[in-house]
Structure formats: structure tokens, C-alpha cells
């Protein structure tokens, strides 16, 4: 059983498929996410593929603060993803609300609506920062799984 | 009995097809990556994708027709694996040859497309319904092209059996050159059949999210992906057997190596096609296939009839 567990953890860290969702960003972080997926940065070498539907994705890349209008939709998208799933908050606004934190229509960072696994600050984030964040998330996931196996 | 089981399950049956599908998916993705001047995925990538999908949660939508939704990936897989037994891999004969196996292979390869339609239709999502309808529309444009292009070498060899065709071309290798146009047309049709980029209208991620497979997740989606990859192996083997029938009397080891080279050659063309073209609209695809490609395939058949009258 242990070996099967190990193989599954390995497979999960080697093929994170991402979906991108704009929760109310000014579009700068969205452009940087698209930038990170271009051949120049070649995210496919880590097994990252951009998917159109939440059903196929493992990682939800959220950019921007959660507005009151998008909150329900964000939770719905999150619930449509099959487990195990990760959420990455891309950009300062997604981490904390940023300059929009006290706006009347904004609720705050992504973690006010759904649980977040990784925060990538920056306004806008650099593509290198996004790649670094995703790789760090995966290595942390691997370490957590190892700890969980050993404690059992 | 043991030998039969070995043939069906291990070589050249299920296990071989399984490994081959991973290798060819890797080849396809690495050529795509190299042509875009990037490094591309590592060798184990298709395997990691497959295991990850197997280990994920299966979600069946509330409104979906649950039985059909769960059954369709298996039917697609079964049809593809079955069709592989009738294609000669090396040597002249396939595992279970009979008269007219070419037709059976072509029809077995149509079944996955129909299951894609049923899968998309039964998941009742708006996007998958649009994808399902597009899958069928696409079927009507490339299927005739594929049949016409495979018809011409069969007419020249005067047989509907892949084994007879192989032995005919093995005796007269120069005859192969008359089928070059049909070879090109069959590559185009195969791109449509595998729903690769110029013809990936049914899956179009940027407009109808995931198309037919929008609602599929986890294990069921893994089986669909595997069925498509295996269809790629079977399609490439079919094209190799029909259009590149040379070196069939070599001994098994070299024959097998030659087969691998032929399949890689076919997949190379498919990957280049996937890289250099952008996605067409569904109406553009139908008009291109019917206005230009189908007449070219007809012209090929006329050429074959003339050759048959003059040379043979």
C-alpha cells in the first residue's frame, strides 16, 4: 500500500493541470499568468497544462480580490473541481485584497471565500514568481505526504 | 489457449498497445515542444498524467445519464483495442486475419467517435452538448475522406483484406508510389479523427471549455484519454500498414523495429500538422474537407483506375 501511495504522490507532483480564474483582478496578473504559459517559460517541462474546465484541473489559479459578485461563482468553481485540489492566490490583491481591501464591493483576499494553499505576492506577479510558487507548492505537498506516511 | 491469452493481453495486445500509446503521446508532445523551441515534457509525463487521473475523485453530474456516462469510456477503449488485432504489425498477416478486415478496422475506429458523442450528450452540460454535436458534424466531414483515401490502395491491390494488400505491395513495391496523394489525405483525415489541433473543434478549450469531455474527471477521463492515445497508435499502424507496406519479409526483430520507425514517421507528420496549423471553425472544416480534400481523393481513385488499366 505504501508503494502505491508513493507512486500516486509522485504522479500528482509531476502533473499539475491548472485552470485560471479571474476573481476580479485588474487583468495585469491574468496577462502574467498567460505569459508564464507561453513557450518562452515552457511550463510543460513541469507537466503543467492549462485546462479549460475545472473538472480536469488540479490547481486553481485565482487572480484578484474576491468581489461580492464573484464570490458565489468562485465557490462553485472550487466545488466543481475533483479532489485533491489546490488553490493558488496570484498577486497581492488575491493574497490580501491589496489596494482594493476597503472597497465597498470587495470582500478581501481569496482566503475569505475558499482555502488557499499558496500565496504569490506581486503587483503584478512576475511569471518567474508564478512558476516558483507552483513548484514550491508541489514540493511542500510532497513533503506533507511523506510526513503523513511516516506518522501512520 | 495460453498463447491466445498472451497475444490478446500482452503482445501484440493490450499491454503493448498501452505502452506504445504512452510512447507515442510522448513523441507527439516532444515534437510539438521542440518545434516551438522549448524543452518539452519529460519521458514519464504521459504515465504521470495517467496515474494522477486514476487517483483523482470521480464526479458524475447529477443530471447526467449515469449508466451511459460511466460506460462510454470502456466501450471506446474496447473498440480501439479490438481493432488493433486486425492490423498487421510486422510480416504480412495480422493476428486474426480474414477477408475484409480493412472494413472492420475502419468501422471499429468509428465507434470511439460515436461514444464521444454519446458521452458528451449524456453529460447534459451545455458545453459538452455543443462539443458532442460538433463531434458528429466533424465525423461526417473526415470519415468519407478517410474511407476514400484507404479505398485507393485497396482498389489497386484488388482486395479488402490487409494481409492480401500487404503481400500484393510486397511483390510490387513500386506500386506504393501511386498512393502518395491518398497517404496525405489519410493523414489529414487521421488528424480529424484524433481531434488534433486544426480539427480539434469538438474539444476547443478556448471557446467551449473542454467540449465533449467537459464533465469527465478522474478515472473516466483517464480511460477516455487512453482510448484516444490508443486510437493514435491504431491509426498510425493502419496508415503504416496500408500506405507504407515495405520490408514485410524481414525477420521478426528487424520487422518489428521497422514497424516502430514507420509509426514514428506517421506520428511525426501528425505532430507537425498540429503545430503549424491553427484551429478551423466547424463550417470551414466541413467546406475544406468536402470542397477540396474529397475531390482530391476522388482524383486519386481515378488515377488508380487508369494505372490498373495500363500497368497491370
XYZ file of C-alpha atoms in Angstrom, chain A:
152
model
C 0.000 0.000 0.000
C 2.887 2.281 0.862
C 4.384 1.921 -2.611
C 1.061 2.737 -4.267
C 0.792 5.817 -2.054
C 4.274 6.894 -3.079
C 3.551 6.407 -6.785
C 0.332 8.418 -6.546
C 2.108 11.264 -4.723
C 4.827 11.227 -7.379
C 2.244 11.348 -10.171
C 0.389 14.215 -8.501
C 3.503 16.326 -8.138
C 4.568 15.632 -11.717
C 1.369 16.565 -13.497
C -0.401 19.597 -12.060
C -3.021 20.780 -14.527
C -4.073 24.335 -13.887
C -7.192 26.354 -14.502
C -7.159 30.110 -14.417
C -9.991 32.099 -12.874
C -10.224 35.870 -12.648
C -11.942 36.757 -9.375
C -11.950 40.486 -10.045
C -8.384 41.391 -10.958
C -7.371 44.436 -12.987
C -6.136 41.972 -15.695
C -2.421 42.532 -15.104
C -1.994 39.276 -13.168
C -4.078 37.435 -15.793
C -1.727 38.584 -18.520
C 1.232 37.464 -16.422
C -0.363 34.013 -15.934
C -0.853 33.686 -19.687
C 2.724 34.905 -20.104
C 4.000 32.143 -17.803
C 2.286 29.541 -20.004
C 3.972 30.675 -23.247
C 6.757 28.623 -24.885
C 9.350 31.071 -23.515
C 8.869 29.830 -19.948
C 7.870 26.298 -21.016
C 5.778 25.235 -18.030
C 5.143 21.885 -19.708
C 8.540 20.669 -18.511
C 6.966 20.514 -15.035
C 3.918 18.803 -16.515
C 1.760 21.919 -16.215
C -1.038 22.148 -18.766
C -3.740 24.794 -18.973
C -7.198 23.212 -18.893
C -10.473 24.843 -19.803
C -12.738 23.055 -17.361
C -12.480 22.764 -13.553
C -13.265 19.045 -13.811
C -9.846 18.333 -15.344
C -7.804 20.693 -13.199
C -5.788 20.162 -10.006
C -4.676 23.715 -9.338
C -6.966 26.748 -9.363
C -5.014 29.923 -10.140
C -7.042 32.850 -8.784
C -6.090 36.405 -9.599
C -7.557 39.454 -7.934
C -9.585 40.216 -4.806
C -12.885 38.407 -4.255
C -15.675 40.773 -5.203
C -19.124 40.282 -3.720
C -20.481 39.358 -7.119
C -17.865 36.713 -7.933
C -17.833 35.028 -4.511
C -20.645 32.531 -5.206
C -19.177 31.672 -8.604
C -15.705 31.181 -7.139
C -17.059 28.754 -4.538
C -18.995 26.943 -7.258
C -15.910 26.577 -9.465
C -13.957 25.351 -6.442
C -16.598 22.748 -5.651
C -16.661 21.558 -9.268
C -13.013 20.521 -9.068
C -12.391 16.881 -8.130
C -10.272 16.242 -5.019
C -7.329 16.556 -4.340
C -7.281 20.216 -5.344
C -5.118 23.237 -4.613
C -5.790 26.941 -4.782
C -3.047 29.441 -5.579
C -3.631 33.137 -4.936
C -1.745 35.013 -7.640
C -0.909 38.656 -6.932
C -1.114 40.946 -3.930
C -4.853 41.550 -4.395
C -5.546 37.821 -4.326
C -3.430 37.407 -1.191
C -4.978 40.171 0.908
C -7.264 42.391 -1.121
C -4.393 44.756 -1.900
C -5.335 48.322 -2.807
C -8.981 47.262 -3.064
C -9.186 45.911 0.503
C -11.632 48.545 1.785
C -13.623 48.931 -1.413
C -17.410 48.645 -0.884
C -17.757 45.796 -3.402
C -14.745 43.734 -2.324
C -14.715 41.049 0.319
C -10.941 40.635 0.631
C -8.353 38.048 -0.363
C -9.137 34.639 -1.829
C -8.870 33.035 1.640
C -12.036 34.821 2.750
C -14.006 32.571 0.379
C -12.084 29.293 -0.108
C -9.000 27.662 1.480
C -5.736 28.727 -0.192
C -2.601 26.562 -0.435
C -0.084 29.094 -1.761
C 0.217 32.866 -1.895
C 2.258 34.569 -4.618
C 2.624 38.320 -3.939
C 3.498 40.918 -6.564
C 1.735 43.700 -8.429
C 1.602 42.232 -10.996
C 3.445 38.997 -10.232
C 6.345 38.111 -12.494
C 5.963 34.864 -14.480
C 9.086 33.541 -12.737
C 7.344 34.116 -9.397
C 4.299 32.119 -10.562
C 6.492 29.210 -11.682
C 8.440 29.359 -8.408
C 5.195 29.441 -6.409
C 3.714 26.436 -8.183
C 6.939 24.408 -7.843
C 7.160 25.317 -4.127
C 3.536 24.292 -3.629
C 4.257 20.914 -5.201
C 7.411 20.291 -3.161
C 5.530 21.237 0.017
C 2.751 18.839 -0.948
C 5.335 16.097 -1.463
C 6.922 16.779 1.953
C 3.500 16.805 3.658
C 2.553 13.494 2.097
C 5.869 11.996 3.233
C 5.264 13.203 6.785
C 1.746 11.788 6.718
C 3.023 8.405 5.539
C 5.696 8.271 8.218
C 3.350 9.254 11.038
C 0.950 6.443 10.100
